[in-house]
Amino acid sequence: MKIAVLSRNSNLYSTKRLIQAIREAGHEAMVIDHSACDLIIEQNGPYILYKGEKLKSIDAIIPRIGASVTFYGTAVVRQFELMGVFSAVESQAIVRSRDKLRSLQILSREGLGMPKTAFTNFSKGGEKQLVEMVGGAPLIIKLLEGTQGLGVVLAETRKASQSVIEAFHGLKARIIVQEFIKEAKGADIRAFVVNNRVVGAMKRQGADGEFRSNLHRGGKAEVIKLSRLEKAAALNAAKALGLSVAGVDMLQSDRGPLILEVNSSPGLEGIEKATGINIAGKIISYIESAVEKKTIKRKNEQ
């Protein structure tokens, strides 16, 4: 097979590991910068020009779409899908997961545990009600567009909470407000899901004095064995958003696992180094199986 990794940087750990895993499995690998793709849509069908050349004979793609280019990146993934190319992560699932508010709404509909969350319009004087809706301070305030722990604020008092919310609203910045889970003690769990299986999990602990556990913020990771409830929560969250490959972030709480976020382009470095598991290889194995099933189905329909 010919498998392409959609990535804007071929030197990133995740991109390099996927390319390595593709080649180790005996397939042809290539990196395509999705931001350099031109989408041609005409009566004879859609196709893609990449650096002036028409892309042909690609069997599968692995999207590694950054949050800053979600709109164009998912348009490229959708174009590949319309061309009959298998995608390890569906374009619509990426869109669904990137919208933090929409994804939380979907998870709530499915009855999955999560920190109590509130969202409102830029209503003047509504800051106090927002704070009360999630049980008062301390609480977490998140920018809807934030990634890697950026745009996440811990407000420790009611007064500070109202001031920060008012400041964000004054800037017309969209935010969600969430209850603070004290018993998590600045740690969370990242469960890596591939094809409806948890293939690895790590516990991330925030640096001293830091409530955010993101590795980009100086957090540390160690392997963890998930409980039955934690494993079920991760699988159900990925399934609810339609993600075949996902990083599910959860908090351990007194009322069970609480979903924080479901990432459609989870990084491989932290999870592979913490667990020693060849996650990239498991993604390629999933693609092999899915493409084979797709080929058999196509032949049976002919």
PDB file of C-alpha atoms in Angstrom:
ATOM      1  CA  MET A   1       0.000   0.000   0.000  1.00  0.00           C
ATOM      2  CA  LYS A   2       0.884   3.646  -0.349  1.00  0.00           C
ATOM      3  CA  ILE A   3       0.110   5.485   2.887  1.00  0.00           C
ATOM      4  CA  ALA A   4       0.444   9.261   3.295  1.00  0.00           C
ATOM      5  CA  VAL A   5       0.794  11.136   6.565  1.00  0.00           C
ATOM      6  CA  LEU A   6      -0.826  14.565   6.369  1.00  0.00           C
ATOM      7  CA  SER A   7       1.562  16.746   8.347  1.00  0.00           C
ATOM      8  CA  ARG A   8       2.991  20.237   8.008  1.00  0.00           C
ATOM      9  CA  ASN A   9       6.273  19.197   9.643  1.00  0.00           C
ATOM     10  CA  SER A  10       8.040  15.981   8.682  1.00  0.00           C
ATOM     11  CA  ASN A  11      10.463  16.394  11.606  1.00  0.00           C
ATOM     12  CA  LEU A  12       7.832  16.028  14.327  1.00  0.00           C
ATOM     13  CA  TYR A  13       8.179  12.912  16.481  1.00  0.00           C
ATOM     14  CA  SER A  14       4.683  11.645  15.630  1.00  0.00           C
ATOM     15  CA  THR A  15       5.186  12.126  11.890  1.00  0.00           C
ATOM     16  CA  LYS A  16       8.581  10.407  11.900  1.00  0.00           C
ATOM     17  CA  ARG A  17       7.276   7.464  13.946  1.00  0.00           C
ATOM     18  CA  LEU A  18       4.311   6.933  11.631  1.00  0.00           C
ATOM     19  CA  ILE A  19       6.556   7.017   8.557  1.00  0.00           C
ATOM     20  CA  GLN A  20       8.883   4.522  10.253  1.00  0.00           C
ATOM     21  CA  ALA A  21       5.981   2.217  11.159  1.00  0.00           C
ATOM     22  CA  ILE A  22       4.590   2.348   7.600  1.00  0.00           C
ATOM     23  CA  ARG A  23       7.944   1.319   6.144  1.00  0.00           C
ATOM     24  CA  GLU A  24       8.510  -1.377   8.761  1.00  0.00           C
ATOM     25  CA  ALA A  25       5.168  -2.885   7.743  1.00  0.00           C
ATOM     26  CA  GLY A  26       6.409  -3.059   4.143  1.00  0.00           C
ATOM     27  CA  HIS A  27       4.388  -0.192   2.697  1.00  0.00           C
ATOM     28  CA  GLU A  28       5.337   2.934   0.773  1.00  0.00           C
ATOM     29  CA  ALA A  29       5.282   6.064   2.927  1.00  0.00           C
ATOM     30  CA  MET A  30       5.083   9.757   2.111  1.00  0.00           C
ATOM     31  CA  VAL A  31       4.466  13.005   3.976  1.00  0.00           C
ATOM     32  CA  ILE A  32       2.000  15.466   2.485  1.00  0.00           C
ATOM     33  CA  ASP A  33       1.766  19.027   3.777  1.00  0.00           C
ATOM     34  CA  HIS A  34      -2.009  19.504   3.684  1.00  0.00           C
ATOM     35  CA  SER A  35      -1.618  23.285   3.691  1.00  0.00           C
ATOM     36  CA  ALA A  36       0.144  22.991   0.291  1.00  0.00           C
ATOM     37  CA  CYS A  37      -2.650  20.968  -1.316  1.00  0.00           C
ATOM     38  CA  ASP A  38      -4.974  22.496  -3.920  1.00  0.00           C
ATOM     39  CA  LEU A  39      -8.453  20.992  -4.107  1.00  0.00           C
ATOM     40  CA  ILE A  40      -9.977  20.700  -7.585  1.00  0.00           C
ATOM     41  CA  ILE A  41     -13.715  20.106  -7.722  1.00  0.00           C
ATOM     42  CA  GLU A  42     -15.302  19.487 -11.121  1.00  0.00           C
ATOM     43  CA  GLN A  43     -17.870  17.371 -12.934  1.00  0.00           C
ATOM     44  CA  ASN A  44     -15.395  14.554 -13.591  1.00  0.00           C
ATOM     45  CA  GLY A  45     -14.803  14.192  -9.877  1.00  0.00           C
ATOM     46  CA  PRO A  46     -12.609  15.687  -7.150  1.00  0.00           C
ATOM     47  CA  TYR A  47      -8.817  15.480  -7.140  1.00  0.00           C
ATOM     48  CA  ILE A  48      -5.849  17.064  -5.383  1.00  0.00           C
ATOM     49  CA  LEU A  49      -2.847  18.925  -6.732  1.00  0.00           C
ATOM     50  CA  TYR A  50       0.201  18.835  -4.488  1.00  0.00           C
ATOM     51  CA  LYS A  51       3.043  21.136  -5.465  1.00  0.00           C
ATOM     52  CA  GLY A  52       1.611  21.206  -8.988  1.00  0.00           C
ATOM     53  CA  GLU A  53       1.332  17.422  -9.333  1.00  0.00           C
ATOM     54  CA  LYS A  54      -1.897  15.410  -9.282  1.00  0.00           C
ATOM     55  CA  LEU A  55      -1.929  12.970  -6.373  1.00  0.00           C
ATOM     56  CA  LYS A  56      -2.585   9.389  -7.488  1.00  0.00           C
ATOM     57  CA  SER A  57      -2.521   5.816  -6.193  1.00  0.00           C
ATOM     58  CA  ILE A  58      -2.723   6.672  -2.472  1.00  0.00           C
ATOM     59  CA  ASP A  59      -4.478   3.901  -0.536  1.00  0.00           C
ATOM     60  CA  ALA A  60      -4.755   5.529   2.894  1.00  0.00           C
ATOM     61  CA  ILE A  61      -3.999   8.724   4.788  1.00  0.00           C
ATOM     62  CA  ILE A  62      -3.230   9.484   8.425  1.00  0.00           C
ATOM     63  CA  PRO A  63      -4.349  13.039   9.225  1.00  0.00           C
ATOM     64  CA  ARG A  64      -2.172  15.006  11.635  1.00  0.00           C
ATOM     65  CA  ILE A  65      -4.155  18.240  11.445  1.00  0.00           C
ATOM     66  CA  GLY A  66      -3.131  21.063  13.773  1.00  0.00           C
ATOM     67  CA  ALA A  67      -5.842  23.058  15.523  1.00  0.00           C
ATOM     68  CA  SER A  68      -4.839  26.281  13.742  1.00  0.00           C
ATOM     69  CA  VAL A  69      -5.602  24.787  10.309  1.00  0.00           C
ATOM     70  CA  THR A  70      -8.632  22.649  11.151  1.00  0.00           C
ATOM     71  CA  PHE A  71     -10.879  24.153   8.460  1.00  0.00           C
ATOM     72  CA  TYR A  72      -8.516  23.684   5.521  1.00  0.00           C
ATOM     73  CA  GLY A  73      -6.981  20.493   6.866  1.00  0.00           C
ATOM     74  CA  THR A  74     -10.344  18.764   7.204  1.00  0.00           C
ATOM     75  CA  ALA A  75     -11.323  19.976   3.725  1.00  0.00           C
ATOM     76  CA  VAL A  76      -8.243  18.158   2.394  1.00  0.00           C
ATOM     77  CA  VAL A  77      -9.120  14.997   4.342  1.00  0.00           C
ATOM     78  CA  ARG A  78     -12.690  15.182   2.996  1.00  0.00           C
ATOM     79  CA  GLN A  79     -11.352  15.513  -0.565  1.00  0.00           C
ATOM     80  CA  PHE A  80      -9.287  12.350  -0.112  1.00  0.00           C
ATOM     81  CA  GLU A  81     -12.365  10.560   1.250  1.00  0.00           C
ATOM     82  CA  LEU A  82     -14.404  11.637  -1.780  1.00  0.00           C
ATOM     83  CA  MET A  83     -11.624  10.238  -3.972  1.00  0.00           C
ATOM     84  CA  GLY A  84     -12.086   6.841  -2.290  1.00  0.00           C
ATOM     85  CA  VAL A  85      -8.956   7.029  -0.123  1.00  0.00           C
ATOM     86  CA  PHE A  86      -9.263   5.527   3.364  1.00  0.00           C
ATOM     87  CA  SER A  87      -8.621   7.940   6.232  1.00  0.00           C
ATOM     88  CA  ALA A  88      -7.504   6.672   9.652  1.00  0.00           C
ATOM     89  CA  VAL A  89      -9.606   9.492  11.135  1.00  0.00           C
ATOM     90  CA  GLU A  90     -12.718  10.701   9.341  1.00  0.00           C
ATOM     91  CA  SER A  91     -12.912  14.376   8.407  1.00  0.00           C
ATOM     92  CA  GLN A  92     -16.249  14.921  10.131  1.00  0.00           C
ATOM     93  CA  ALA A  93     -14.978  13.305  13.327  1.00  0.00           C
ATOM     94  CA  ILE A  94     -12.034  15.734  13.373  1.00  0.00           C
ATOM     95  CA  VAL A  95     -14.429  18.684  13.003  1.00  0.00           C
ATOM     96  CA  ARG A  96     -16.660  17.264  15.747  1.00  0.00           C
ATOM     97  CA  SER A  97     -13.815  16.784  18.225  1.00  0.00           C
ATOM     98  CA  ARG A  98     -12.126  20.137  17.528  1.00  0.00           C
ATOM     99  CA  ASP A  99     -15.242  22.029  18.619  1.00  0.00           C
ATOM    100  CA  LYS A 100     -14.849  21.688  22.400  1.00  0.00           C
ATOM    101  CA  LEU A 101     -18.380  22.812  23.117  1.00  0.00           C
ATOM    102  CA  ARG A 102     -19.954  20.527  20.519  1.00  0.00           C
ATOM    103  CA  SER A 103     -17.914  17.530  21.656  1.00  0.00           C
ATOM    104  CA  LEU A 104     -18.930  18.078  25.287  1.00  0.00           C
ATOM    105  CA  GLN A 105     -22.569  18.349  24.218  1.00  0.00           C
ATOM    106  CA  ILE A 106     -22.277  15.004  22.411  1.00  0.00           C
ATOM    107  CA  LEU A 107     -20.555  13.327  25.379  1.00  0.00           C
ATOM    108  CA  SER A 108     -23.240  14.696  27.707  1.00  0.00           C
ATOM    109  CA  ARG A 109     -25.983  13.280  25.462  1.00  0.00           C
ATOM    110  CA  GLU A 110     -24.300   9.863  25.696  1.00  0.00           C
ATOM    111  CA  GLY A 111     -24.350  10.044  29.497  1.00  0.00           C
ATOM    112  CA  LEU A 112     -20.576  10.077  29.936  1.00  0.00           C
ATOM    113  CA  GLY A 113     -19.023  11.506  33.092  1.00  0.00           C
ATOM    114  CA  MET A 114     -17.471  14.967  32.797  1.00  0.00           C
ATOM    115  CA  PRO A 115     -16.821  18.021  34.945  1.00  0.00           C
ATOM    116  CA  LYS A 116     -19.941  20.169  35.151  1.00  0.00           C
ATOM    117  CA  THR A 117     -19.616  22.753  32.368  1.00  0.00           C
ATOM    118  CA  ALA A 118     -21.360  26.049  31.613  1.00  0.00           C
ATOM    119  CA  PHE A 119     -21.385  28.169  28.461  1.00  0.00           C
ATOM    120  CA  THR A 120     -23.219  31.412  27.821  1.00  0.00           C
ATOM    121  CA  ASN A 121     -23.378  34.344  25.452  1.00  0.00           C
ATOM    122  CA  PHE A 122     -21.548  37.572  26.271  1.00  0.00           C
ATOM    123  CA  SER A 123     -24.278  38.584  28.725  1.00  0.00           C
ATOM    124  CA  LYS A 124     -23.283  41.582  30.849  1.00  0.00           C
ATOM    125  CA  GLY A 125     -23.600  40.817  34.521  1.00  0.00           C
ATOM    126  CA  GLY A 126     -23.905  37.068  33.931  1.00  0.00           C
ATOM    127  CA  GLU A 127     -20.463  36.249  35.377  1.00  0.00           C
ATOM    128  CA  LYS A 128     -21.819  35.525  38.859  1.00  0.00           C
ATOM    129  CA  GLN A 129     -24.435  33.101  37.528  1.00  0.00           C
ATOM    130  CA  LEU A 130     -21.784  31.242  35.509  1.00  0.00           C
ATOM    131  CA  VAL A 131     -19.688  30.732  38.637  1.00  0.00           C
ATOM    132  CA  GLU A 132     -22.671  29.421  40.581  1.00  0.00           C
ATOM    133  CA  MET A 133     -23.727  27.093  37.753  1.00  0.00           C
ATOM    134  CA  VAL A 134     -20.602  24.967  38.201  1.00  0.00           C
ATOM    135  CA  GLY A 135     -20.644  24.990  41.998  1.00  0.00           C
ATOM    136  CA  GLY A 136     -18.603  28.097  42.756  1.00  0.00           C
ATOM    137  CA  ALA A 137     -14.862  28.646  43.028  1.00  0.00           C
ATOM    138  CA  PRO A 138     -12.286  27.330  42.523  1.00  0.00           C
ATOM    139  CA  LEU A 139     -13.132  26.656  38.881  1.00  0.00           C
ATOM    140  CA  ILE A 140     -11.527  26.249  35.475  1.00  0.00           C
ATOM    141  CA  ILE A 141     -12.001  28.707  32.603  1.00  0.00           C
ATOM    142  CA  LYS A 142     -11.058  27.505  29.109  1.00  0.00           C
ATOM    143  CA  LEU A 143     -10.819  29.257  25.779  1.00  0.00           C
ATOM    144  CA  LEU A 144     -12.712  27.197  23.227  1.00  0.00           C
ATOM    145  CA  GLU A 145      -9.807  27.580  20.787  1.00  0.00           C
ATOM    146  CA  GLY A 146      -7.041  26.731  23.281  1.00  0.00           C
ATOM    147  CA  THR A 147      -4.660  23.768  22.838  1.00  0.00           C
ATOM    148  CA  GLN A 148      -1.865  22.091  24.834  1.00  0.00           C
ATOM    149  CA  GLY A 149      -2.996  23.791  28.052  1.00  0.00           C
ATOM    150  CA  LEU A 150      -2.865  27.310  26.576  1.00  0.00           C
ATOM    151  CA  GLY A 151      -5.935  29.417  27.323  1.00  0.00           C
ATOM    152  CA  VAL A 152      -6.768  27.472  30.495  1.00  0.00           C
ATOM    153  CA  VAL A 153      -7.094  29.420  33.749  1.00  0.00           C
ATOM    154  CA  LEU A 154      -7.624  28.276  37.332  1.00  0.00           C
ATOM    155  CA  ALA A 155      -9.631  30.894  39.228  1.00  0.00           C
ATOM    156  CA  GLU A 156      -9.399  30.206  42.957  1.00  0.00           C
ATOM    157  CA  THR A 157     -11.984  32.646  44.337  1.00  0.00           C
ATOM    158  CA  ARG A 158     -15.437  33.835  43.274  1.00  0.00           C
ATOM    159  CA  LYS A 159     -14.150  37.370  42.809  1.00  0.00           C
ATOM    160  CA  ALA A 160     -11.243  36.230  40.632  1.00  0.00           C
ATOM    161  CA  SER A 161     -13.561  33.941  38.648  1.00  0.00           C
ATOM    162  CA  GLN A 162     -15.978  36.749  37.856  1.00  0.00           C
ATOM    163  CA  SER A 163     -13.134  39.111  36.924  1.00  0.00           C
ATOM    164  CA  VAL A 164     -11.509  36.637  34.518  1.00  0.00           C
ATOM    165  CA  ILE A 165     -14.838  35.732  32.900  1.00  0.00           C
ATOM    166  CA  GLU A 166     -15.672  39.420  32.534  1.00  0.00           C
ATOM    167  CA  ALA A 167     -12.262  40.068  30.947  1.00  0.00           C
ATOM    168  CA  PHE A 168     -12.701  37.246  28.397  1.00  0.00           C
ATOM    169  CA  HIS A 169     -16.224  38.414  27.584  1.00  0.00           C
ATOM    170  CA  GLY A 170     -14.926  41.954  27.151  1.00  0.00           C
ATOM    171  CA  LEU A 171     -12.536  40.613  24.506  1.00  0.00           C
ATOM    172  CA  LYS A 172     -15.404  38.679  22.869  1.00  0.00           C
ATOM    173  CA  ALA A 173     -13.465  35.465  23.525  1.00  0.00           C
ATOM    174  CA  ARG A 174     -15.587  32.313  23.678  1.00  0.00           C
ATOM    175  CA  ILE A 175     -15.027  30.361  26.891  1.00  0.00           C
ATOM    176  CA  ILE A 176     -16.432  27.462  28.853  1.00  0.00           C
ATOM    177  CA  VAL A 177     -16.443  27.339  32.639  1.00  0.00           C
ATOM    178  CA  GLN A 178     -15.912  24.003  34.399  1.00  0.00           C
ATOM    179  CA  GLU A 179     -15.959  22.774  37.965  1.00  0.00           C
ATOM    180  CA  PHE A 180     -12.550  22.164  39.523  1.00  0.00           C
ATOM    181  CA  ILE A 181     -11.927  18.530  40.475  1.00  0.00           C
ATOM    182  CA  LYS A 182      -9.794  18.922  43.577  1.00  0.00           C
ATOM    183  CA  GLU A 183      -9.174  15.218  44.173  1.00  0.00           C
ATOM    184  CA  ALA A 184      -7.441  14.883  40.769  1.00  0.00           C
ATOM    185  CA  LYS A 185      -4.485  16.765  42.344  1.00  0.00           C
ATOM    186  CA  GLY A 186      -3.218  18.260  39.093  1.00  0.00           C
ATOM    187  CA  ALA A 187      -3.069  14.907  37.278  1.00  0.00           C
ATOM    188  CA  ASP A 188      -5.020  13.399  34.409  1.00  0.00           C
ATOM    189  CA  ILE A 189      -5.064  10.243  32.322  1.00  0.00           C
ATOM    190  CA  ARG A 190      -4.477  10.001  28.570  1.00  0.00           C
ATOM    191  CA  ALA A 191      -5.928   6.822  27.086  1.00  0.00           C
ATOM    192  CA  PHE A 192      -4.924   6.108  23.495  1.00  0.00           C
ATOM    193  CA  VAL A 193      -7.684   4.434  21.494  1.00  0.00           C
ATOM    194  CA  VAL A 194      -7.170   2.677  18.148  1.00  0.00           C
ATOM    195  CA  ASN A 195     -10.030   0.879  16.420  1.00  0.00           C
ATOM    196  CA  ASN A 196     -12.203   0.596  19.542  1.00  0.00           C
ATOM    197  CA  ARG A 197      -9.346  -0.681  21.714  1.00  0.00           C
ATOM    198  CA  VAL A 198      -7.311   1.084  24.390  1.00  0.00           C
ATOM    199  CA  VAL A 199      -3.770   0.370  23.194  1.00  0.00           C
ATOM    200  CA  GLY A 200      -1.939   2.389  25.851  1.00  0.00           C
ATOM    201  CA  ALA A 201      -2.530   4.700  28.791  1.00  0.00           C
ATOM    202  CA  MET A 202      -0.450   7.102  30.850  1.00  0.00           C
ATOM    203  CA  LYS A 203      -0.980   9.281  33.884  1.00  0.00           C
ATOM    204  CA  ARG A 204       0.253  12.840  33.491  1.00  0.00           C
ATOM    205  CA  GLN A 205       1.180  14.843  36.577  1.00  0.00           C
ATOM    206  CA  GLY A 206       1.503  18.608  36.435  1.00  0.00           C
ATOM    207  CA  ALA A 207       4.758  20.289  37.421  1.00  0.00           C
ATOM    208  CA  ASP A 208       5.054  21.684  40.954  1.00  0.00           C
ATOM    209  CA  GLY A 209       2.553  24.503  41.418  1.00  0.00           C
ATOM    210  CA  GLU A 210       0.935  23.774  38.032  1.00  0.00           C
ATOM    211  CA  PHE A 211      -2.672  22.557  37.810  1.00  0.00           C
ATOM    212  CA  ARG A 212      -2.331  21.687  34.098  1.00  0.00           C
ATOM    213  CA  SER A 213      -0.863  18.259  33.425  1.00  0.00           C
ATOM    214  CA  ASN A 214       0.056  18.805  29.751  1.00  0.00           C
ATOM    215  CA  LEU A 215       3.536  17.527  28.902  1.00  0.00           C
ATOM    216  CA  HIS A 216       4.055  20.754  26.910  1.00  0.00           C
ATOM    217  CA  ARG A 217       3.644  22.619  30.221  1.00  0.00           C
ATOM    218  CA  GLY A 218       6.341  20.606  31.984  1.00  0.00           C
ATOM    219  CA  GLY A 219       4.196  17.733  33.207  1.00  0.00           C
ATOM    220  CA  LYS A 220       5.562  14.213  33.682  1.00  0.00           C
ATOM    221  CA  ALA A 221       4.063  10.955  32.422  1.00  0.00           C
ATOM    222  CA  GLU A 222       4.074   7.384  33.700  1.00  0.00           C
ATOM    223  CA  VAL A 223       2.351   4.218  32.550  1.00  0.00           C
ATOM    224  CA  ILE A 224      -0.958   3.380  34.246  1.00  0.00           C
ATOM    225  CA  LYS A 225      -3.296   0.398  34.224  1.00  0.00           C
ATOM    226  CA  LEU A 226      -6.820   1.624  33.635  1.00  0.00           C
ATOM    227  CA  SER A 227      -9.768   0.467  35.690  1.00  0.00           C
ATOM    228  CA  ARG A 228     -12.702  -1.163  33.926  1.00  0.00           C
ATOM    229  CA  LEU A 229     -14.696   2.072  34.243  1.00  0.00           C
ATOM    230  CA  GLU A 230     -11.840   4.211  32.888  1.00  0.00           C
ATOM    231  CA  LYS A 231     -11.349   1.920  29.897  1.00  0.00           C
ATOM    232  CA  ALA A 232     -15.091   1.939  29.144  1.00  0.00           C
ATOM    233  CA  ALA A 233     -15.225   5.738  29.433  1.00  0.00           C
ATOM    234  CA  ALA A 234     -12.342   6.148  26.949  1.00  0.00           C
ATOM    235  CA  LEU A 235     -13.862   3.746  24.416  1.00  0.00           C
ATOM    236  CA  ASN A 236     -17.340   5.266  24.702  1.00  0.00           C
ATOM    237  CA  ALA A 237     -15.986   8.811  24.313  1.00  0.00           C
ATOM    238  CA  ALA A 238     -14.041   7.950  21.148  1.00  0.00           C
ATOM    239  CA  LYS A 239     -17.048   6.061  19.753  1.00  0.00           C
ATOM    240  CA  ALA A 240     -19.447   8.926  20.520  1.00  0.00           C
ATOM    241  CA  LEU A 241     -17.318  11.313  18.443  1.00  0.00           C
ATOM    242  CA  GLY A 242     -16.713   8.779  15.664  1.00  0.00           C
ATOM    243  CA  LEU A 243     -12.941   8.663  16.179  1.00  0.00           C
ATOM    244  CA  SER A 244     -11.094   5.462  15.257  1.00  0.00           C
ATOM    245  CA  VAL A 245      -7.822   6.955  16.542  1.00  0.00           C
ATOM    246  CA  ALA A 246      -8.070   9.209  19.592  1.00  0.00           C
ATOM    247  CA  GLY A 247      -6.403  10.421  22.747  1.00  0.00           C
ATOM    248  CA  VAL A 248      -9.006  10.589  25.516  1.00  0.00           C
ATOM    249  CA  ASP A 249      -8.108  12.803  28.476  1.00  0.00           C
ATOM    250  CA  MET A 250      -9.808  11.981  31.788  1.00  0.00           C
ATOM    251  CA  LEU A 251      -9.694  12.982  35.425  1.00  0.00           C
ATOM    252  CA  GLN A 252      -9.916  10.536  38.301  1.00  0.00           C
ATOM    253  CA  SER A 253     -12.646  11.754  40.645  1.00  0.00           C
ATOM    254  CA  ASP A 254     -14.690  10.547  43.612  1.00  0.00           C
ATOM    255  CA  ARG A 255     -17.588   9.903  41.228  1.00  0.00           C
ATOM    256  CA  GLY A 256     -15.582   7.987  38.633  1.00  0.00           C
ATOM    257  CA  PRO A 257     -13.678   8.955  35.467  1.00  0.00           C
ATOM    258  CA  LEU A 258     -14.549  12.375  34.046  1.00  0.00           C
ATOM    259  CA  ILE A 259     -13.855  13.137  30.366  1.00  0.00           C
ATOM    260  CA  LEU A 260     -11.956  16.378  29.764  1.00  0.00           C
ATOM    261  CA  GLU A 261     -11.290  16.231  26.043  1.00  0.00           C
ATOM    262  CA  VAL A 262     -11.030  13.843  23.105  1.00  0.00           C
ATOM    263  CA  ASN A 263      -8.112  14.601  20.789  1.00  0.00           C
ATOM    264  CA  SER A 264      -8.289  13.590  17.120  1.00  0.00           C
ATOM    265  CA  SER A 265      -4.528  14.078  16.506  1.00  0.00           C
ATOM    266  CA  PRO A 266      -2.955  12.851  19.751  1.00  0.00           C
ATOM    267  CA  GLY A 267       0.810  13.044  19.982  1.00  0.00           C
ATOM    268  CA  LEU A 268       2.755   9.776  20.048  1.00  0.00           C
ATOM    269  CA  GLU A 269       5.914  10.845  21.873  1.00  0.00           C
ATOM    270  CA  GLY A 270       4.569  11.017  25.426  1.00  0.00           C
ATOM    271  CA  ILE A 271       2.507   7.826  25.250  1.00  0.00           C
ATOM    272  CA  GLU A 272       5.172   5.731  23.486  1.00  0.00           C
ATOM    273  CA  LYS A 273       7.949   6.808  25.841  1.00  0.00           C
ATOM    274  CA  ALA A 274       5.815   6.335  28.963  1.00  0.00           C
ATOM    275  CA  THR A 275       4.440   2.927  27.990  1.00  0.00           C
ATOM    276  CA  GLY A 276       7.115   1.488  25.685  1.00  0.00           C
ATOM    277  CA  ILE A 277       4.305   0.425  23.337  1.00  0.00           C
ATOM    278  CA  ASN A 278       4.608   0.773  19.565  1.00  0.00           C
ATOM    279  CA  ILE A 279       1.462   2.899  19.159  1.00  0.00           C
ATOM    280  CA  ALA A 280       2.412   3.949  15.618  1.00  0.00           C
ATOM    281  CA  GLY A 281       2.568   0.289  14.592  1.00  0.00           C
ATOM    282  CA  LYS A 282      -0.904  -0.346  15.990  1.00  0.00           C
ATOM    283  CA  ILE A 283      -2.288   2.534  13.888  1.00  0.00           C
ATOM    284  CA  ILE A 284      -0.746   0.981  10.757  1.00  0.00           C
ATOM    285  CA  SER A 285      -2.175  -2.450  11.654  1.00  0.00           C
ATOM    286  CA  TYR A 286      -5.614  -0.850  11.951  1.00  0.00           C
ATOM    287  CA  ILE A 287      -5.233   0.782   8.518  1.00  0.00           C
ATOM    288  CA  GLU A 288      -4.157  -2.526   6.953  1.00  0.00           C
ATOM    289  CA  SER A 289      -7.237  -4.270   8.340  1.00  0.00           C
ATOM    290  CA  ALA A 290      -9.625  -1.455   7.377  1.00  0.00           C
ATOM    291  CA  VAL A 291      -8.313  -1.139   3.800  1.00  0.00           C
ATOM    292  CA  GLU A 292      -8.507  -4.918   3.336  1.00  0.00           C
ATOM    293  CA  LYS A 293     -12.152  -4.932   4.491  1.00  0.00           C
ATOM    294  CA  LYS A 294     -12.916  -1.990   2.203  1.00  0.00           C
ATOM    295  CA  THR A 295     -11.327  -3.793  -0.771  1.00  0.00           C
ATOM    296  CA  ILE A 296     -13.265  -7.009  -0.106  1.00  0.00           C
ATOM    297  CA  LYS A 297     -16.516  -5.070   0.229  1.00  0.00           C
ATOM    298  CA  ARG A 298     -15.876  -3.235  -3.053  1.00  0.00           C
ATOM    299  CA  LYS A 299     -15.200  -6.526  -4.891  1.00  0.00           C
ATOM    300  CA  ASN A 300     -18.373  -8.112  -3.476  1.00  0.00           C
ATOM    301  CA  GLU A 301     -20.441  -5.164  -4.674  1.00  0.00           C
ATOM    302  CA  GLN A 302     -19.108  -5.421  -8.240  1.00  0.00           C
TER     303      GLN A 302
END
